[in-house]
Amino acid sequence: MNTDTFQLGEDAPNPLHAQDLISQIQLECQAMTSHILHQGLAIAPELVARLATLLAATTASANEDEASDPAAIFALAEIHGKLTTAVAPATPQGIMLLDPQRLAGQRFAWLGPVPLIRMLTVTAMVFLMAVMLTGLSSEVSSKNITLGLLESAGDVLLLNLLFLLFCAGLGASFAALFQAHRYIANSSYDPKYDASYYARLILGVIAGLILSEMLPAQLFEGNSLGNFGKPALAILGGFSSTAVYHILHRLIETLDALVRGDPSAQYRSSLDTYKAQMLADRANSKNELAAQLLALQQTCHTDTGPELLRQRLAELTLSMLPPIYTAADSASTPATAGSKSC
């Protein structure tokens, strides 16, 4: 491997950034090696020994403010790639975030290994407590909650709407925690997707309110959702905002079909027309073929020579072939005009 292109001298640009990169490789290699040893994954013993030697050498160079050996940096990067393959589907970043030594110094580590998990855990607990507190009110009842926006007003409407919103938030936080748990379990969590979980919480609260309060109750009479009450619908909407989106999208498609007509009916009509045209063309072809065969039969009963009969038969055969074969036969006719027919 050519190391002449990699130089860490005093005149290198941003030497502090280069040292930070080396430190990142060192820390991630240590974390991945510790993860492999703790999980009992397969790793070559000589790779661990080589890594320990390189870590000691690069750490000593950093402590003495000396430029690191380029060959050692390349060797560390090569080991980093092998360790990344060994821990897959886990990622170096996910393993670093879940490192027990890093979590030991955090105050609220018991709530979760990463800030997102702690936030989702606290949010789920807040929504759960809010559901319980609003449910204690005498205004929140099965009778009042079925009245809806247009049949209720005042504090009764406010408390019941808050109860439904908290139920939707509980379902949304539960879904977000459940999905994030999978990435935490296999150490493939990536903080760049944190914003999607926050958006999912907001969408879940909105979807829960739409499903339980905005959509007409008659919409669910023909399916199993009609057996659920509004709190259960709010939790279901919060748990899967995608399902609410598909319901609304289906309603829009139905309204669009009422205005422009059912496209499937138009497609069936076009298909029936095409089939009828095909049958008519097939009947015409059969009639033409029958007429030509009848003319050939009449020719056989007359005193015509065999050459004329062969010519009529050839014309009939060419009329039944595609145009490409007819053109090819016409092109070869002059070359064979002087030959005898068999």
Tab-separated table of C-alpha atoms in Angstrom:
chain	number	residue	atom	x	y	z
A	1	MET	CA	0.000	0.000	0.000
A	2	ASN	CA	1.433	3.388	-0.975
A	3	THR	CA	1.695	5.722	2.027
A	4	ASP	CA	3.627	8.523	0.337
A	5	THR	CA	0.457	10.509	-0.341
A	6	PHE	CA	-0.484	10.673	3.346
A	7	GLN	CA	1.688	13.066	5.380
A	8	LEU	CA	1.054	14.424	8.872
A	9	GLY	CA	3.606	17.211	9.261
A	10	GLU	CA	3.657	20.594	10.896
A	11	ASP	CA	2.698	22.267	7.613
A	12	ALA	CA	-0.382	20.041	7.108
A	13	PRO	CA	-3.684	21.971	6.986
A	14	ASN	CA	-5.824	21.721	10.145
A	15	PRO	CA	-3.582	19.317	12.117
A	16	LEU	CA	-6.107	19.367	14.957
A	17	HIS	CA	-8.793	17.969	12.650
A	18	ALA	CA	-6.447	15.200	11.524
A	19	GLN	CA	-5.791	14.251	15.135
A	20	ASP	CA	-9.537	14.236	15.805
A	21	LEU	CA	-9.986	11.798	12.928
A	22	ILE	CA	-7.291	9.538	14.339
A	23	SER	CA	-8.943	9.687	17.765
A	24	GLN	CA	-12.289	8.764	16.226
A	25	ILE	CA	-10.770	5.710	14.512
A	26	GLN	CA	-9.133	4.667	17.781
A	27	LEU	CA	-12.300	5.010	19.840
A	28	GLU	CA	-14.485	3.212	17.303
A	29	CYS	CA	-11.983	0.367	16.972
A	30	GLN	CA	-11.891	-0.020	20.764
A	31	ALA	CA	-15.707	0.041	20.992
A	32	MET	CA	-16.189	-2.478	18.167
A	33	THR	CA	-13.539	-4.831	19.575
A	34	SER	CA	-15.142	-4.671	23.020
A	35	HIS	CA	-18.552	-5.336	21.431
A	36	ILE	CA	-17.219	-8.368	19.541
A	37	LEU	CA	-15.583	-9.815	22.656
A	38	HIS	CA	-18.673	-9.227	24.828
A	39	GLN	CA	-21.018	-10.772	22.261
A	40	GLY	CA	-18.730	-13.722	21.560
A	41	LEU	CA	-18.433	-12.970	17.850
A	42	ALA	CA	-15.677	-14.519	15.744
A	43	ILE	CA	-12.506	-12.435	15.434
A	44	ALA	CA	-8.909	-13.333	14.589
A	45	PRO	CA	-6.645	-13.172	17.678
A	46	GLU	CA	-3.803	-11.640	15.648
A	47	LEU	CA	-6.134	-8.803	14.654
A	48	VAL	CA	-6.756	-7.947	18.320
A	49	ALA	CA	-3.035	-8.106	19.111
A	50	ARG	CA	-2.177	-5.907	16.125
A	51	LEU	CA	-4.859	-3.409	17.107
A	52	ALA	CA	-3.558	-3.202	20.686
A	53	THR	CA	-0.036	-2.515	19.417
A	54	LEU	CA	-1.218	0.187	16.990
A	55	LEU	CA	-3.386	1.858	19.639
A	56	ALA	CA	-0.455	1.987	22.053
A	57	ALA	CA	1.856	3.423	19.381
A	58	THR	CA	-0.570	6.109	18.153
A	59	THR	CA	-1.580	7.079	21.702
A	60	ALA	CA	2.075	7.488	22.705
A	61	SER	CA	2.706	9.667	19.638
A	62	ALA	CA	-0.290	11.845	20.483
A	63	ASN	CA	0.798	12.263	24.110
A	64	GLU	CA	4.279	13.334	23.042
A	65	ASP	CA	2.891	15.763	20.414
A	66	GLU	CA	4.641	13.857	17.649
A	67	ALA	CA	3.365	13.218	14.145
A	68	SER	CA	1.794	9.793	13.869
A	69	ASP	CA	3.320	7.212	11.599
A	70	PRO	CA	1.360	7.154	8.294
A	71	ALA	CA	1.755	3.376	8.075
A	72	ALA	CA	0.168	2.999	11.507
A	73	ILE	CA	-2.779	5.198	10.466
A	74	PHE	CA	-3.357	3.136	7.333
A	75	ALA	CA	-3.169	-0.067	9.376
A	76	LEU	CA	-5.733	1.322	11.861
A	77	ALA	CA	-8.070	2.276	9.022
A	78	GLU	CA	-7.740	-1.221	7.542
A	79	ILE	CA	-8.553	-2.842	10.891
A	80	HIS	CA	-11.492	-0.458	11.287
A	81	GLY	CA	-12.948	-1.712	7.997
A	82	LYS	CA	-12.555	-5.362	9.032
A	83	LEU	CA	-14.200	-4.715	12.409
A	84	THR	CA	-17.085	-2.886	10.713
A	85	THR	CA	-17.717	-5.965	8.568
A	86	ALA	CA	-17.523	-8.232	11.613
A	87	VAL	CA	-20.116	-6.318	13.668
A	88	ALA	CA	-22.647	-5.817	10.826
A	89	PRO	CA	-25.575	-5.035	10.834
A	90	ALA	CA	-24.420	-2.950	13.799
A	91	THR	CA	-22.563	0.254	12.946
A	92	PRO	CA	-19.558	1.873	14.645
A	93	GLN	CA	-21.672	4.919	15.497
A	94	GLY	CA	-24.417	2.803	17.059
A	95	ILE	CA	-21.922	0.823	19.125
A	96	MET	CA	-20.260	4.034	20.317
A	97	LEU	CA	-23.614	5.479	21.407
A	98	LEU	CA	-24.439	2.310	23.346
A	99	ASP	CA	-21.008	1.912	24.945
A	100	PRO	CA	-21.559	1.086	28.664
A	101	GLN	CA	-18.566	3.197	29.693
A	102	ARG	CA	-20.036	6.217	27.944
A	103	LEU	CA	-23.480	5.661	29.487
A	104	ALA	CA	-22.073	5.263	33.009
A	105	GLY	CA	-21.451	9.001	33.366
A	106	GLN	CA	-24.928	10.123	32.261
A	107	ARG	CA	-27.502	11.124	34.866
A	108	PHE	CA	-30.621	9.795	33.117
A	109	ALA	CA	-29.091	6.726	31.470
A	110	TRP	CA	-31.702	4.522	33.154
A	111	LEU	CA	-34.352	6.096	30.906
A	112	GLY	CA	-32.622	4.912	27.773
A	113	PRO	CA	-29.230	4.619	26.094
A	114	VAL	CA	-29.592	7.618	23.738
A	115	PRO	CA	-31.315	11.025	24.025
A	116	LEU	CA	-34.076	10.034	21.571
A	117	ILE	CA	-35.058	7.005	23.649
A	118	ARG	CA	-35.111	9.115	26.809
A	119	MET	CA	-37.272	11.731	25.118
A	120	LEU	CA	-39.708	9.126	23.775
A	121	THR	CA	-39.851	7.391	27.150
A	122	VAL	CA	-40.643	10.632	28.974
A	123	THR	CA	-43.198	11.567	26.299
A	124	ALA	CA	-44.954	8.193	26.620
A	125	MET	CA	-45.069	8.549	30.416
A	126	VAL	CA	-46.469	12.098	30.134
A	127	PHE	CA	-49.201	10.992	27.720
A	128	LEU	CA	-50.035	8.023	29.957
A	129	MET	CA	-50.368	10.238	33.019
A	130	ALA	CA	-52.414	12.755	31.003
A	131	VAL	CA	-54.819	10.021	29.890
A	132	MET	CA	-55.245	8.899	33.476
A	133	LEU	CA	-55.760	12.427	34.845
A	134	THR	CA	-58.264	13.493	32.194
A	135	GLY	CA	-60.062	10.178	32.567
A	136	LEU	CA	-60.658	10.945	36.258
A	137	SER	CA	-62.951	13.828	35.359
A	138	SER	CA	-66.668	13.144	35.531
A	139	GLU	CA	-67.108	15.068	32.260
A	140	VAL	CA	-65.164	12.413	30.359
A	141	SER	CA	-67.653	9.604	29.869
A	142	SER	CA	-68.822	7.266	27.136
A	143	LYS	CA	-71.929	9.411	26.664
A	144	ASN	CA	-70.103	12.734	26.367
A	145	ILE	CA	-67.294	11.403	24.226
A	146	THR	CA	-69.718	10.157	21.574
A	147	LEU	CA	-71.337	13.596	21.167
A	148	GLY	CA	-68.555	14.922	18.977
A	149	LEU	CA	-67.522	18.419	18.023
A	150	LEU	CA	-70.923	19.604	16.794
A	151	GLU	CA	-73.047	18.215	19.624
A	152	SER	CA	-70.959	19.296	22.609
A	153	ALA	CA	-69.437	22.553	23.839
A	154	GLY	CA	-67.538	24.210	26.661
A	155	ASP	CA	-65.503	22.351	29.255
A	156	VAL	CA	-67.118	19.043	28.364
A	157	LEU	CA	-65.920	19.267	24.772
A	158	LEU	CA	-62.464	20.489	25.826
A	159	LEU	CA	-61.878	17.675	28.317
A	160	ASN	CA	-63.076	14.990	25.912
A	161	LEU	CA	-60.943	16.349	23.057
A	162	LEU	CA	-57.899	16.479	25.332
A	163	PHE	CA	-58.586	12.905	26.375
A	164	LEU	CA	-58.655	11.804	22.724
A	165	LEU	CA	-55.504	13.800	21.925
A	166	PHE	CA	-53.657	12.196	24.819
A	167	CYS	CA	-54.829	8.749	23.668
A	168	ALA	CA	-53.505	9.494	20.168
A	169	GLY	CA	-50.205	10.716	21.628
A	170	LEU	CA	-49.938	7.554	23.707
A	171	GLY	CA	-50.355	5.399	20.600
A	172	ALA	CA	-47.861	7.528	18.619
A	173	SER	CA	-45.189	7.417	21.340
A	174	PHE	CA	-45.697	3.664	21.717
A	175	ALA	CA	-45.191	3.129	17.970
A	176	ALA	CA	-42.093	5.361	17.883
A	177	LEU	CA	-40.549	3.623	20.910
A	178	PHE	CA	-41.275	0.200	19.435
A	179	GLN	CA	-39.633	1.069	16.119
A	180	ALA	CA	-36.590	2.749	17.708
A	181	HIS	CA	-36.107	-0.264	19.990
A	182	ARG	CA	-35.273	-2.487	17.011
A	183	TYR	CA	-32.377	-0.248	15.965
A	184	ILE	CA	-31.126	-0.024	19.530
A	185	ALA	CA	-31.268	-3.811	19.901
A	186	ASN	CA	-29.033	-4.486	16.876
A	187	SER	CA	-26.800	-1.412	17.494
A	188	SER	CA	-27.676	0.172	14.128
A	189	TYR	CA	-29.230	3.360	15.539
A	190	ASP	CA	-28.409	6.552	13.603
A	191	PRO	CA	-29.105	9.993	15.169
A	192	LYS	CA	-29.739	11.594	11.768
A	193	TYR	CA	-33.237	10.039	11.770
A	194	ASP	CA	-34.246	11.631	15.088
A	195	ALA	CA	-36.301	14.315	13.332
A	196	SER	CA	-38.459	11.644	11.688
A	197	TYR	CA	-39.510	10.334	15.130
A	198	TYR	CA	-40.502	13.830	16.268
A	199	ALA	CA	-42.536	14.288	13.088
A	200	ARG	CA	-44.122	10.859	13.637
A	201	LEU	CA	-45.311	11.927	17.080
A	202	ILE	CA	-47.005	15.041	15.698
A	203	LEU	CA	-48.525	13.134	12.785
A	204	GLY	CA	-49.779	10.475	15.186
A	205	VAL	CA	-51.610	13.003	17.364
A	206	ILE	CA	-53.226	14.586	14.287
A	207	ALA	CA	-54.112	11.213	12.761
A	208	GLY	CA	-55.652	9.982	16.015
A	209	LEU	CA	-57.894	13.034	16.264
A	210	ILE	CA	-58.923	12.735	12.593
A	211	LEU	CA	-59.752	9.041	12.882
A	212	SER	CA	-61.742	9.358	16.098
A	213	GLU	CA	-63.459	12.726	15.698
A	214	MET	CA	-63.324	14.121	12.164
A	215	LEU	CA	-64.337	11.105	10.071
A	216	PRO	CA	-68.052	10.146	10.078
A	217	ALA	CA	-69.017	7.170	12.230
A	218	GLN	CA	-70.926	5.610	9.320
A	219	LEU	CA	-67.603	5.097	7.557
A	220	PHE	CA	-66.679	2.233	9.908
A	221	GLU	CA	-70.044	0.474	10.130
A	222	GLY	CA	-69.205	-2.083	7.457
A	223	ASN	CA	-65.886	-3.245	8.948
A	224	SER	CA	-64.304	-4.232	12.247
A	225	LEU	CA	-63.424	-0.644	13.160
A	226	GLY	CA	-67.100	-0.040	13.918
A	227	ASN	CA	-66.703	-2.103	17.102
A	228	PHE	CA	-64.069	0.258	18.516
A	229	GLY	CA	-64.860	3.309	20.593
A	230	LYS	CA	-63.359	6.733	20.011
A	231	PRO	CA	-60.483	6.278	22.498
A	232	ALA	CA	-59.443	3.058	20.777
A	233	LEU	CA	-59.686	4.747	17.363
A	234	ALA	CA	-57.532	7.601	18.639
A	235	ILE	CA	-54.870	5.152	19.845
A	236	LEU	CA	-54.995	3.255	16.548
A	237	GLY	CA	-54.699	6.486	14.560
A	238	GLY	CA	-51.749	7.601	16.656
A	239	PHE	CA	-50.067	4.231	16.302
A	240	SER	CA	-50.306	4.252	12.489
A	241	SER	CA	-50.705	7.649	10.881
A	242	THR	CA	-49.990	5.937	7.551
A	243	ALA	CA	-53.252	3.984	7.813
A	244	VAL	CA	-55.210	7.213	8.339
A	245	TYR	CA	-53.474	8.726	5.325
A	246	HIS	CA	-54.521	5.743	3.172
A	247	ILE	CA	-58.123	6.064	4.410
A	248	LEU	CA	-58.230	9.744	3.449
A	249	HIS	CA	-56.527	9.008	0.130
A	250	ARG	CA	-59.103	6.311	-0.598
A	251	LEU	CA	-61.922	8.772	0.139
A	252	ILE	CA	-60.390	11.276	-2.270
A	253	GLU	CA	-60.171	8.599	-4.976
A	254	THR	CA	-63.829	7.700	-4.402
A	255	LEU	CA	-64.918	11.336	-4.719
A	256	ASP	CA	-62.785	11.731	-7.826
A	257	ALA	CA	-64.430	8.649	-9.352
A	258	LEU	CA	-67.884	10.101	-8.633
A	259	VAL	CA	-66.990	13.272	-10.513
A	260	ARG	CA	-65.098	11.810	-13.457
A	261	GLY	CA	-66.677	8.365	-13.532
A	262	ASP	CA	-65.257	5.018	-12.645
A	263	PRO	CA	-62.090	4.458	-14.708
A	264	SER	CA	-62.513	0.697	-14.430
A	265	ALA	CA	-65.868	0.916	-16.222
A	266	GLN	CA	-64.283	2.938	-19.018
A	267	TYR	CA	-61.486	0.395	-19.265
A	268	ARG	CA	-63.966	-2.488	-19.495
A	269	SER	CA	-65.917	-0.651	-22.186
A	270	SER	CA	-62.746	-0.070	-24.234
A	271	LEU	CA	-61.759	-3.702	-23.772
A	272	ASP	CA	-65.169	-4.930	-24.948
A	273	THR	CA	-64.952	-2.676	-28.013
A	274	TYR	CA	-61.488	-3.995	-28.821
A	275	LYS	CA	-62.657	-7.605	-28.471
A	276	ALA	CA	-65.630	-6.973	-30.768
A	277	GLN	CA	-63.331	-5.394	-33.367
A	278	MET	CA	-60.975	-8.382	-33.151
A	279	LEU	CA	-63.862	-10.817	-33.687
A	280	ALA	CA	-65.108	-8.821	-36.671
A	281	ASP	CA	-61.623	-8.741	-38.259
A	282	ARG	CA	-61.257	-12.484	-37.716
A	283	ALA	CA	-64.637	-13.143	-39.365
A	284	ASN	CA	-63.686	-10.990	-42.367
A	285	SER	CA	-60.367	-12.839	-42.709
A	286	LYS	CA	-62.157	-16.192	-42.661
A	287	ASN	CA	-64.617	-15.013	-45.329
A	288	GLU	CA	-61.815	-13.782	-47.580
A	289	LEU	CA	-59.896	-17.033	-47.150
A	290	ALA	CA	-63.010	-19.073	-47.935
A	291	ALA	CA	-63.617	-17.027	-51.109
A	292	GLN	CA	-60.010	-17.535	-52.266
A	293	LEU	CA	-60.169	-21.273	-51.579
A	294	LEU	CA	-63.423	-21.493	-53.526
A	295	ALA	CA	-61.841	-19.691	-56.473
A	296	LEU	CA	-58.851	-22.070	-56.347
A	297	GLN	CA	-61.194	-25.071	-56.307
A	298	GLN	CA	-63.012	-23.779	-59.385
A	299	THR	CA	-59.642	-23.338	-61.105
A	300	CYS	CA	-58.818	-26.997	-60.466
A	301	HIS	CA	-61.996	-28.106	-62.330
A	302	THR	CA	-61.121	-26.149	-65.466
A	303	ASP	CA	-58.647	-27.172	-68.157
A	304	THR	CA	-55.843	-24.957	-66.818
A	305	GLY	CA	-52.251	-26.024	-66.781
A	306	PRO	CA	-50.289	-26.911	-63.662
A	307	GLU	CA	-48.258	-23.685	-63.888
A	308	LEU	CA	-51.380	-21.510	-63.488
A	309	LEU	CA	-52.527	-23.690	-60.591
A	310	ARG	CA	-49.164	-23.349	-58.864
A	311	GLN	CA	-49.274	-19.564	-59.390
A	312	ARG	CA	-52.745	-19.301	-57.835
A	313	LEU	CA	-51.634	-21.455	-54.879
A	314	ALA	CA	-48.531	-19.291	-54.369
A	315	GLU	CA	-50.646	-16.112	-54.451
A	316	LEU	CA	-53.014	-17.587	-51.854
A	317	THR	CA	-50.101	-18.574	-49.592
A	318	LEU	CA	-48.500	-15.116	-49.826
A	319	SER	CA	-51.773	-13.413	-48.990
A	320	MET	CA	-51.885	-15.294	-45.691
A	321	LEU	CA	-48.294	-14.379	-44.673
A	322	PRO	CA	-47.187	-11.093	-43.023
A	323	PRO	CA	-45.932	-8.317	-45.338
A	324	ILE	CA	-42.279	-8.938	-44.438
A	325	TYR	CA	-42.378	-12.424	-45.937
A	326	THR	CA	-44.162	-11.095	-49.028
A	327	ALA	CA	-41.415	-8.497	-49.551
A	328	ALA	CA	-38.683	-11.112	-49.122
A	329	ASP	CA	-40.353	-13.437	-51.632
A	330	SER	CA	-40.721	-10.599	-54.150
A	331	ALA	CA	-37.019	-9.757	-53.800
A	332	SER	CA	-35.978	-13.365	-54.479
A	333	THR	CA	-38.349	-13.854	-57.447
A	334	PRO	CA	-36.067	-12.330	-60.206
A	335	ALA	CA	-33.169	-14.574	-59.273
A	336	THR	CA	-35.281	-17.718	-59.544
A	337	ALA	CA	-37.475	-16.753	-62.459
A	338	GLY	CA	-35.543	-18.942	-64.915
A	339	SER	CA	-35.540	-22.059	-62.722
A	340	LYS	CA	-38.007	-24.856	-63.097
A	341	SER	CA	-40.788	-25.383	-60.621
A	342	CYS	CA	-40.860	-28.641	-58.681
